[in-house]
mmCIF file of C-alpha atoms in Angstrom:
data_model
loop_
_atom_site.group_PDB
_atom_site.id
_atom_site.type_symbol
_atom_site.label_atom_id
_atom_site.label_comp_id
_atom_site.label_asym_id
_atom_site.label_seq_id
_atom_site.Cartn_x
_atom_site.Cartn_y
_atom_site.Cartn_z
ATOM 1 C CA MET A 278 -5.297 -17.465 -5.560
ATOM 2 C CA THR A 279 -2.561 -17.900 -2.955
ATOM 3 C CA THR A 280 -0.479 -15.040 -1.607
ATOM 4 C CA GLU A 281 2.520 -16.312 -3.574
ATOM 5 C CA ALA A 282 0.683 -15.882 -6.891
ATOM 6 C CA LEU A 283 0.562 -12.089 -6.651
ATOM 7 C CA ASN A 284 3.012 -9.996 -8.682
ATOM 8 C CA LEU A 285 4.114 -6.754 -7.039
ATOM 9 C CA ILE A 286 5.437 -3.913 -9.200
ATOM 10 C CA LEU A 287 7.079 -1.083 -7.255
ATOM 11 C CA VAL A 288 7.303 2.167 -9.188
ATOM 12 C CA ASP A 289 8.777 5.605 -8.569
ATOM 13 C CA ILE A 290 10.488 8.353 -10.538
ATOM 14 C CA ASP A 291 13.211 8.783 -7.913
ATOM 15 C CA PRO A 292 16.157 6.409 -8.486
ATOM 16 C CA ALA A 293 17.129 6.638 -4.815
ATOM 17 C CA LEU A 294 13.771 5.211 -3.729
ATOM 18 C CA CYS A 295 14.006 2.505 -6.378
ATOM 19 C CA SER A 296 17.435 1.603 -5.029
ATOM 20 C CA ALA A 297 15.952 1.369 -1.526
ATOM 21 C CA PHE A 298 13.193 -0.866 -2.906
ATOM 22 C CA LYS A 299 15.712 -3.219 -4.475
ATOM 23 C CA GLN A 300 17.694 -3.489 -1.262
ATOM 24 C CA ALA A 301 14.699 -3.973 1.050
ATOM 25 C CA PHE A 302 12.846 -6.450 -1.183
ATOM 26 C CA GLU A 303 15.923 -8.480 -2.114
ATOM 27 C CA GLY A 304 15.130 -12.181 -1.948
ATOM 28 C CA LEU A 305 11.350 -11.724 -1.871
ATOM 29 C CA PRO A 306 9.541 -13.357 -4.812
ATOM 30 C CA ASN A 307 7.515 -11.831 -7.643
ATOM 31 C CA VAL A 308 8.755 -8.267 -7.147
ATOM 32 C CA GLN A 309 9.691 -5.891 -9.956
ATOM 33 C CA VAL A 310 11.072 -2.376 -9.475
ATOM 34 C CA VAL A 311 10.384 0.238 -12.155
ATOM 35 C CA ASN A 312 12.180 3.580 -12.106
ATOM 36 C CA GLY A 313 9.751 5.802 -13.970
ATOM 37 C CA MET A 314 6.229 7.201 -14.051
ATOM 38 C CA PHE A 315 3.362 4.840 -13.278
ATOM 39 C CA GLU A 316 1.598 5.993 -16.449
ATOM 40 C CA GLN A 317 4.375 4.348 -18.463
ATOM 41 C CA VAL A 318 3.787 0.873 -16.994
ATOM 42 C CA ALA A 319 1.785 -1.089 -19.564
ATOM 43 C CA GLU A 320 0.633 -4.176 -17.691
ATOM 44 C CA TYR A 321 -0.945 -4.336 -14.238
ATOM 45 C CA ASP A 322 -4.377 -5.046 -12.778
ATOM 46 C CA CYS A 323 -4.529 -2.807 -9.710
ATOM 47 C CA MET A 324 -3.063 0.623 -8.917
ATOM 48 C CA VAL A 325 -2.391 1.567 -5.301
ATOM 49 C CA SER A 326 -3.428 5.044 -4.197
ATOM 50 C CA PRO A 327 -1.296 6.099 -1.173
ATOM 51 C CA ALA A 328 -4.181 8.165 -0.024
ATOM 52 C CA ASN A 329 -5.627 10.243 2.780
ATOM 53 C CA SER A 330 -8.650 9.205 4.815
ATOM 54 C CA PHE A 331 -11.094 11.375 2.877
ATOM 55 C CA GLY A 332 -10.386 10.346 -0.707
ATOM 56 C CA LEU A 333 -9.192 13.827 -1.651
ATOM 57 C CA MET A 334 -7.096 12.761 -4.627
ATOM 58 C CA ASP A 335 -5.890 16.165 -5.816
ATOM 59 C CA GLY A 336 -2.254 16.293 -4.720
ATOM 60 C CA GLY A 337 0.968 14.383 -5.337
ATOM 61 C CA ILE A 338 0.654 10.999 -7.003
ATOM 62 C CA ASP A 339 -3.070 10.898 -6.192
ATOM 63 C CA ALA A 340 -3.543 13.899 -8.493
ATOM 64 C CA ALA A 341 -1.712 11.975 -11.218
ATOM 65 C CA ILE A 342 -3.966 8.962 -10.577
ATOM 66 C CA THR A 343 -7.062 11.166 -10.887
ATOM 67 C CA SER A 344 -5.724 12.695 -14.090
ATOM 68 C CA TYR A 345 -5.013 9.264 -15.555
ATOM 69 C CA PHE A 346 -8.215 7.458 -14.544
ATOM 70 C CA GLY A 347 -10.586 10.438 -14.495
ATOM 71 C CA ALA A 348 -12.361 12.534 -11.878
ATOM 72 C CA GLN A 349 -15.162 9.952 -11.790
ATOM 73 C CA LEU A 350 -12.837 7.637 -9.864
ATOM 74 C CA MET A 351 -12.206 10.174 -7.103
ATOM 75 C CA GLN A 352 -15.948 10.809 -6.777
ATOM 76 C CA ARG A 353 -16.714 7.096 -6.494
ATOM 77 C CA VAL A 354 -13.905 6.658 -3.957
ATOM 78 C CA GLN A 355 -15.427 9.426 -1.825
ATOM 79 C CA ASP A 356 -18.910 7.958 -2.212
ATOM 80 C CA TYR A 357 -17.564 4.596 -1.000
ATOM 81 C CA ILE A 358 -15.856 6.220 1.997
ATOM 82 C CA ILE A 359 -19.120 7.917 2.955
ATOM 83 C CA ALA A 360 -21.148 4.730 2.527
ATOM 84 C CA GLU A 361 -18.767 2.251 4.150
ATOM 85 C CA TYR A 362 -16.664 4.315 6.578
ATOM 86 C CA LEU A 363 -19.153 7.086 7.436
ATOM 87 C CA GLY A 364 -16.945 9.697 5.834
ATOM 88 C CA GLU A 365 -13.453 8.859 7.147
ATOM 89 C CA GLN A 366 -11.459 5.801 6.096
ATOM 90 C CA PRO A 367 -8.976 4.878 8.832
ATOM 91 C CA VAL A 368 -5.273 4.386 8.220
ATOM 92 C CA GLY A 369 -4.760 0.644 8.267
ATOM 93 C CA THR A 370 -7.656 -0.092 5.924
ATOM 94 C CA SER A 371 -7.804 -0.485 2.155
ATOM 95 C CA PHE A 372 -10.592 -1.172 -0.307
ATOM 96 C CA ILE A 373 -10.676 -2.277 -3.920
ATOM 97 C CA ILE A 374 -12.756 -0.259 -6.370
ATOM 98 C CA GLU A 375 -13.176 -0.533 -10.122
ATOM 99 C CA THR A 376 -11.465 2.163 -12.188
ATOM 100 C CA LYS A 377 -13.520 1.750 -15.403
ATOM 101 C CA HIS A 378 -10.194 1.667 -17.283
ATOM 102 C CA PRO A 379 -10.044 -0.982 -20.038
ATOM 103 C CA LYS A 380 -6.566 -2.272 -19.091
ATOM 104 C CA HIS A 381 -6.152 -1.500 -15.392
ATOM 105 C CA ALA A 382 -9.397 -2.533 -13.787
ATOM 106 C CA PHE A 383 -8.886 -1.786 -10.099
ATOM 107 C CA LEU A 384 -7.645 0.755 -7.578
ATOM 108 C CA ALA A 385 -6.672 -0.050 -3.995
ATOM 109 C CA HIS A 386 -7.495 3.077 -1.993
ATOM 110 C CA THR A 387 -5.066 2.890 0.907
ATOM 111 C CA PRO A 388 -4.670 5.821 3.319
ATOM 112 C CA THR A 389 -1.242 6.369 4.809
ATOM 113 C CA MET A 390 -2.415 9.463 6.726
ATOM 114 C CA ARG A 391 -5.646 11.151 7.817
ATOM 115 C CA VAL A 392 -4.787 14.382 5.983
ATOM 116 C CA PRO A 393 -1.577 15.423 4.210
ATOM 117 C CA MET A 394 1.045 15.514 6.958
ATOM 118 C CA ALA A 395 4.411 14.109 7.958
ATOM 119 C CA ILE A 396 4.206 10.502 9.166
ATOM 120 C CA THR A 397 7.845 9.953 10.023
ATOM 121 C CA ARG A 398 8.514 7.885 13.160
ATOM 122 C CA THR A 399 5.274 5.945 12.715
ATOM 123 C CA ASP A 400 4.309 2.513 11.419
ATOM 124 C CA HIS A 401 1.768 3.972 8.975
ATOM 125 C CA VAL A 402 3.637 2.681 5.942
ATOM 126 C CA TYR A 403 3.647 -0.867 7.313
ATOM 127 C CA VAL A 404 -0.033 -0.910 8.279
ATOM 128 C CA ALA A 405 -1.063 0.663 4.965
ATOM 129 C CA MET A 406 0.952 -1.821 2.902
ATOM 130 C CA ALA A 407 -0.398 -4.728 4.930
ATOM 131 C CA ALA A 408 -3.967 -3.459 4.554
ATOM 132 C CA MET A 409 -3.573 -3.139 0.787
ATOM 133 C CA LEU A 410 -2.259 -6.685 0.449
ATOM 134 C CA ARG A 411 -5.091 -8.044 2.600
ATOM 135 C CA ALA A 412 -7.653 -6.165 0.498
ATOM 136 C CA VAL A 413 -6.276 -7.742 -2.663
ATOM 137 C CA TYR A 414 -6.235 -11.169 -1.001
ATOM 138 C CA HIS A 415 -9.874 -10.918 0.073
ATOM 139 C CA HIS A 416 -10.901 -9.546 -3.325
ATOM 140 C CA ASN A 417 -9.316 -12.545 -5.011
ATOM 141 C CA LYS A 418 -11.135 -15.023 -2.779
ATOM 142 C CA SER A 419 -14.495 -14.183 -4.346
ATOM 143 C CA ALA A 420 -14.068 -11.918 -7.394
ATOM 144 C CA GLN A 421 -14.719 -13.068 -10.931
ATOM 145 C CA MET A 422 -11.805 -10.886 -12.057
ATOM 146 C CA PRO A 423 -8.844 -11.648 -9.771
ATOM 147 C CA ILE A 424 -5.995 -9.194 -9.262
ATOM 148 C CA ARG A 425 -2.775 -10.824 -10.387
ATOM 149 C CA SER A 426 -0.484 -7.783 -10.497
ATOM 150 C CA VAL A 427 -0.369 -4.706 -8.258
ATOM 151 C CA LEU A 428 1.386 -1.443 -9.151
ATOM 152 C CA CYS A 429 2.514 0.285 -5.958
ATOM 153 C CA PRO A 430 4.351 3.610 -5.545
ATOM 154 C CA GLY A 431 6.341 4.554 -2.486
ATOM 155 C CA LEU A 432 4.060 4.876 0.538
ATOM 156 C CA GLY A 433 4.558 7.892 2.774
ATOM 157 C CA THR A 434 7.566 9.114 0.804
ATOM 158 C CA GLY A 435 6.006 12.333 -0.553
ATOM 159 C CA CYS A 436 4.386 14.769 1.854
ATOM 160 C CA GLY A 437 4.609 12.004 4.456
ATOM 161 C CA GLN A 438 8.382 12.626 4.512
ATOM 162 C CA VAL A 439 9.236 9.042 5.488
ATOM 163 C CA PRO A 440 12.895 8.411 4.545
ATOM 164 C CA PHE A 441 13.224 6.156 1.526
ATOM 165 C CA ARG A 442 15.043 3.356 3.330
ATOM 166 C CA GLU A 443 12.507 3.305 6.157
ATOM 167 C CA ALA A 444 9.511 3.339 3.812
ATOM 168 C CA ALA A 445 11.008 0.515 1.758
ATOM 169 C CA ARG A 446 11.792 -1.451 4.944
ATOM 170 C CA GLN A 447 8.232 -1.204 6.236
ATOM 171 C CA MET A 448 6.733 -2.051 2.823
ATOM 172 C CA ALA A 449 9.004 -5.079 2.454
ATOM 173 C CA LEU A 450 8.220 -6.268 5.988
ATOM 174 C CA ALA A 451 4.483 -6.105 5.279
ATOM 175 C CA TYR A 452 4.987 -8.042 2.046
ATOM 176 C CA LYS A 453 7.131 -10.667 3.781
ATOM 177 C CA ASN A 454 4.488 -11.185 6.474
ATOM 178 C CA PHE A 455 1.776 -11.340 3.799
ATOM 179 C CA LEU A 456 3.622 -14.104 1.965
ATOM 180 C CA LYS A 457 4.089 -16.182 5.117
ATOM 181 C CA PRO A 458 1.085 -15.760 7.414
ATOM 182 C CA PRO A 459 1.283 -17.613 10.754
ATOM 183 C CA LEU A 460 -0.443 -20.927 11.308
ATOM 184 C CA SER A 461 -1.163 -20.003 14.927
ATOM 185 C CA ILE A 462 -1.086 -16.878 17.090
ATOM 186 C CA SER A 463 0.875 -16.482 20.322
ATOM 187 C CA TRP A 464 2.504 -13.760 22.410
ATOM 188 C CA HIS A 465 5.814 -14.854 20.930
ATOM 189 C CA LEU A 466 4.495 -14.038 17.463
ATOM 190 C CA ALA A 467 3.083 -10.717 18.646
ATOM 191 C CA GLY A 468 6.367 -9.712 20.277
ATOM 192 C CA GLU A 469 8.377 -10.770 17.258
ATOM 193 C CA ARG A 470 6.183 -8.735 14.913
ATOM 194 C CA GLN A 471 6.389 -5.679 17.163
ATOM 195 C CA SER A 472 10.186 -5.901 17.433
ATOM 196 C CA GLU A 473 10.368 -5.944 13.628
ATOM 197 C CA ILE A 474 7.971 -3.042 13.161
ATOM 198 C CA ARG A 475 9.730 -1.141 15.982
ATOM 199 C CA TYR A 476 7.265 1.713 16.593
ATOM 200 C CA GLY A 477 4.913 2.165 19.553
ATOM 201 C CA GLY A 478 6.706 2.608 22.875
ATOM 202 C CA ASP A 479 5.491 3.797 26.279
ATOM 203 C CA MET A 480 5.200 7.407 25.092
ATOM 204 C CA GLY A 481 3.351 6.418 21.933
ATOM 205 C CA PHE A 482 6.408 6.140 19.708
ATOM 206 C CA ASP A 483 9.774 4.457 19.787
ATOM 207 C CA PHE A 484 12.635 6.177 18.001
ATOM 208 C CA PRO A 485 15.011 3.598 16.543
ATOM 209 C CA ALA A 486 17.989 4.575 14.483
ATOM 210 C CA GLU A 487 17.163 4.949 10.799
#
Protein backbone atom coordinates (compact mmCIF):
# COMPACT_ATOMS: atom_id res chain seq x y z
CA MET A 1 0.00 0.00 0.00
CA THR A 2 1.35 3.43 -0.92
CA THR A 3 1.14 6.45 1.37
CA GLU A 4 -1.53 7.95 -0.88
CA ALA A 5 -3.87 5.00 -0.29
CA LEU A 6 -4.40 5.79 3.39
CA ASN A 7 -7.62 7.50 4.50
CA LEU A 8 -7.25 9.86 7.46
CA ILE A 9 -10.30 10.68 9.59
CA LEU A 10 -9.79 13.56 12.02
CA VAL A 11 -12.29 13.61 14.87
CA ASP A 12 -13.03 15.89 17.81
CA ILE A 13 -16.04 17.11 19.76
CA ASP A 14 -14.85 20.73 19.67
CA PRO A 15 -16.02 22.56 16.52
CA ALA A 16 -13.16 25.05 16.84
CA LEU A 17 -10.57 22.28 16.52
CA CYS A 18 -12.48 20.77 13.61
CA SER A 19 -12.43 24.17 11.92
CA ALA A 20 -8.66 24.34 12.46
CA PHE A 21 -8.34 20.85 10.96
CA LYS A 22 -10.25 21.88 7.85
CA GLN A 23 -8.09 24.95 7.36
CA ALA A 24 -4.75 23.23 7.97
CA PHE A 25 -5.50 20.12 5.90
CA GLU A 26 -7.12 21.98 3.01
CA GLY A 27 -5.89 20.58 -0.29
CA LEU A 28 -4.43 17.40 1.21
CA PRO A 29 -6.01 14.19 -0.14
CA ASN A 30 -8.07 11.51 1.60
CA VAL A 31 -8.86 13.56 4.71
CA GLN A 32 -12.24 13.67 6.43
CA VAL A 33 -13.08 15.83 9.45
CA VAL A 34 -15.76 14.61 11.88
CA ASN A 35 -17.11 16.91 14.57
CA GLY A 36 -18.29 14.44 17.18
CA MET A 37 -17.27 11.62 19.50
CA PHE A 38 -14.96 8.94 18.12
CA GLU A 39 -17.35 6.27 19.39
CA GLN A 40 -19.90 7.48 16.85
CA VAL A 41 -17.63 6.87 13.84
CA ALA A 42 -18.74 3.59 12.27
CA GLU A 43 -15.96 2.74 9.83
CA TYR A 44 -12.22 2.82 10.46
CA ASP A 45 -9.41 0.30 10.88
CA CYS A 46 -7.07 1.96 13.37
CA MET A 47 -7.65 4.31 16.32
CA VAL A 48 -4.88 6.67 17.39
CA SER A 49 -4.20 6.97 21.11
CA PRO A 50 -2.55 10.37 21.83
CA ALA A 51 -0.82 8.78 24.72
CA ASN A 52 1.83 9.16 27.39
CA SER A 53 5.05 7.18 27.44
CA PHE A 54 3.82 4.65 30.01
CA GLY A 55 0.55 3.50 28.47
CA LEU A 56 -1.49 4.87 31.36
CA MET A 57 -4.76 5.20 29.46
CA ASP A 58 -7.00 6.45 32.26
CA GLY A 59 -7.48 10.14 31.48
CA GLY A 60 -8.90 12.30 28.69
CA ILE A 61 -9.56 10.59 25.38
CA ASP A 62 -7.35 7.65 26.41
CA ALA A 63 -9.85 6.87 29.17
CA ALA A 64 -12.61 6.89 26.55
CA ILE A 65 -10.52 4.56 24.37
CA THR A 66 -10.05 2.18 27.31
CA SER A 67 -13.76 2.28 28.07
CA TYR A 68 -14.63 1.55 24.45
CA PHE A 69 -12.09 -1.20 23.72
CA GLY A 70 -11.74 -2.63 27.23
CA ALA A 71 -9.14 -2.61 29.99
CA GLN A 72 -7.42 -5.57 28.32
CA LEU A 73 -6.12 -3.18 25.65
CA MET A 74 -4.43 -0.90 28.17
CA GLN A 75 -2.80 -3.90 29.85
CA ARG A 76 -1.47 -5.24 26.55
CA VAL A 77 -0.21 -1.77 25.60
CA GLN A 78 1.72 -1.59 28.88
CA ASP A 79 3.05 -5.12 28.41
CA TYR A 80 4.31 -4.13 24.95
CA ILE A 81 5.98 -0.99 26.32
CA ILE A 82 7.77 -3.08 28.95
CA ALA A 83 8.84 -5.71 26.43
CA GLU A 84 9.88 -3.44 23.56
CA TYR A 85 10.80 -0.11 25.19
CA LEU A 86 11.97 -1.34 28.61
CA GLY A 87 9.12 0.45 30.33
CA GLU A 88 9.10 3.90 28.69
CA GLN A 89 8.01 4.55 25.10
CA PRO A 90 9.68 7.72 23.80
CA VAL A 91 7.78 10.60 22.24
CA GLY A 92 8.40 10.28 18.53
CA THR A 93 7.59 6.57 18.40
CA SER A 94 4.36 4.72 17.69
CA PHE A 95 3.39 1.07 17.56
CA ILE A 96 0.42 -0.80 16.17
CA ILE A 97 -1.38 -3.26 18.43
CA GLU A 98 -4.52 -5.31 17.91
CA THR A 99 -7.60 -4.14 19.81
CA LYS A 100 -9.59 -7.42 19.66
CA HIS A 101 -12.56 -5.34 18.47
CA PRO A 102 -14.54 -6.96 15.62
CA LYS A 103 -14.79 -3.77 13.51
CA HIS A 104 -11.80 -1.65 14.50
CA ALA A 105 -8.87 -4.01 14.58
CA PHE A 106 -5.92 -1.81 15.52
CA LEU A 107 -4.68 0.91 17.86
CA ALA A 108 -1.69 3.14 17.17
CA HIS A 109 -0.22 3.95 20.59
CA THR A 110 1.46 7.29 20.02
CA PRO A 111 2.85 9.30 22.95
CA THR A 112 2.73 13.07 22.67
CA MET A 113 4.26 13.52 26.14
CA ARG A 114 6.16 11.52 28.76
CA VAL A 115 3.50 12.16 31.43
CA PRO A 116 0.44 14.42 31.35
CA MET A 117 1.85 17.93 30.98
CA ALA A 118 1.71 21.02 28.80
CA ILE A 119 3.63 20.60 25.53
CA THR A 120 3.08 24.04 24.08
CA ARG A 121 6.06 25.55 22.23
CA THR A 122 7.34 22.11 21.24
CA ASP A 123 7.27 19.98 18.10
CA HIS A 124 5.78 17.01 19.95
CA VAL A 125 2.60 17.06 17.90
CA TYR A 126 4.56 16.91 14.64
CA VAL A 127 6.88 14.10 15.73
CA ALA A 128 3.99 12.09 17.18
CA MET A 129 1.86 12.44 14.04
CA ALA A 130 4.82 11.52 11.85
CA ALA A 131 5.62 8.50 14.02
CA MET A 132 2.02 7.28 13.84
CA LEU A 133 1.94 7.54 10.05
CA ARG A 134 5.26 5.70 9.76
CA ALA A 135 4.00 2.94 12.06
CA VAL A 136 0.95 2.45 9.85
CA TYR A 137 3.14 2.48 6.73
CA HIS A 138 5.48 -0.19 8.09
CA HIS A 139 2.55 -2.27 9.35
CA ASN A 140 1.04 -2.25 5.88
CA LYS A 141 4.28 -3.40 4.24
CA SER A 142 4.02 -6.84 5.82
CA ALA A 143 0.65 -7.31 7.56
CA GLN A 144 -2.03 -9.66 6.29
CA MET A 145 -4.63 -7.13 7.45
CA PRO A 146 -3.59 -3.71 6.12
CA ILE A 147 -4.76 -0.47 7.72
CA ARG A 148 -6.70 1.52 5.16
CA SER A 149 -8.33 4.12 7.41
CA VAL A 150 -7.01 5.84 10.54
CA LEU A 151 -9.18 7.68 13.08
CA CYS A 152 -7.12 10.41 14.73
CA PRO A 153 -8.17 12.90 17.44
CA GLY A 154 -6.41 16.17 18.09
CA LEU A 155 -2.87 15.55 19.34
CA GLY A 156 -1.69 17.59 22.30
CA THR A 157 -4.89 19.63 22.43
CA GLY A 158 -6.16 18.35 25.81
CA CYS A 159 -3.88 18.49 28.83
CA GLY A 160 -1.06 19.23 26.38
CA GLN A 161 -2.62 22.69 25.93
CA VAL A 162 -1.34 23.11 22.37
CA PRO A 163 -3.49 25.77 20.65
CA PHE A 164 -5.85 24.28 18.10
CA ARG A 165 -4.37 26.06 15.10
CA GLU A 166 -0.83 25.05 16.04
CA ALA A 167 -1.76 21.42 16.68
CA ALA A 168 -3.60 21.25 13.36
CA ARG A 169 -0.64 22.90 11.58
CA GLN A 170 1.86 20.39 12.93
CA MET A 171 -0.43 17.42 12.20
CA ALA A 172 -1.02 18.61 8.64
CA LEU A 173 2.70 19.21 8.08
CA ALA A 174 3.50 15.66 9.20
CA TYR A 175 0.81 14.29 6.89
CA LYS A 176 2.07 16.37 3.96
CA ASN A 177 5.63 15.11 4.47
CA PHE A 178 4.33 11.54 4.81
CA LEU A 179 2.54 11.78 1.47
CA LYS A 180 5.61 13.12 -0.33
CA PRO A 181 8.76 11.57 1.14
CA PRO A 182 12.06 12.80 -0.35
CA LEU A 183 13.92 10.83 -2.98
CA SER A 184 17.26 11.97 -1.53
CA ILE A 185 18.51 13.63 1.65
CA SER A 186 20.55 16.83 1.80
CA TRP A 187 21.22 19.74 4.16
CA HIS A 188 18.82 21.77 2.04
CA LEU A 189 16.06 19.28 2.84
CA ALA A 190 16.98 19.25 6.52
CA GLY A 191 16.95 23.05 6.73
CA GLU A 192 13.67 23.28 4.86
CA ARG A 193 12.01 20.77 7.18
CA GLN A 194 13.31 22.57 10.27
CA SER A 195 12.10 25.97 9.02
CA GLU A 196 8.63 24.47 8.55
CA ILE A 197 8.55 22.78 11.94
CA ARG A 198 9.99 25.94 13.55
CA TYR A 199 10.91 24.65 17.02
CA GLY A 200 14.39 23.96 18.41
CA GLY A 201 16.57 27.07 18.66
CA ASP A 202 19.85 27.73 20.48
CA MET A 203 18.15 27.72 23.89
CA GLY A 204 16.25 24.52 23.14
CA PHE A 205 13.12 26.18 21.80
CA ASP A 206 12.22 28.81 19.26
CA PHE A 207 9.13 30.90 19.93
CA PRO A 208 7.43 31.81 16.66
CA ALA A 209 4.21 33.73 16.56
CA GLU A 210 1.16 31.49 16.78
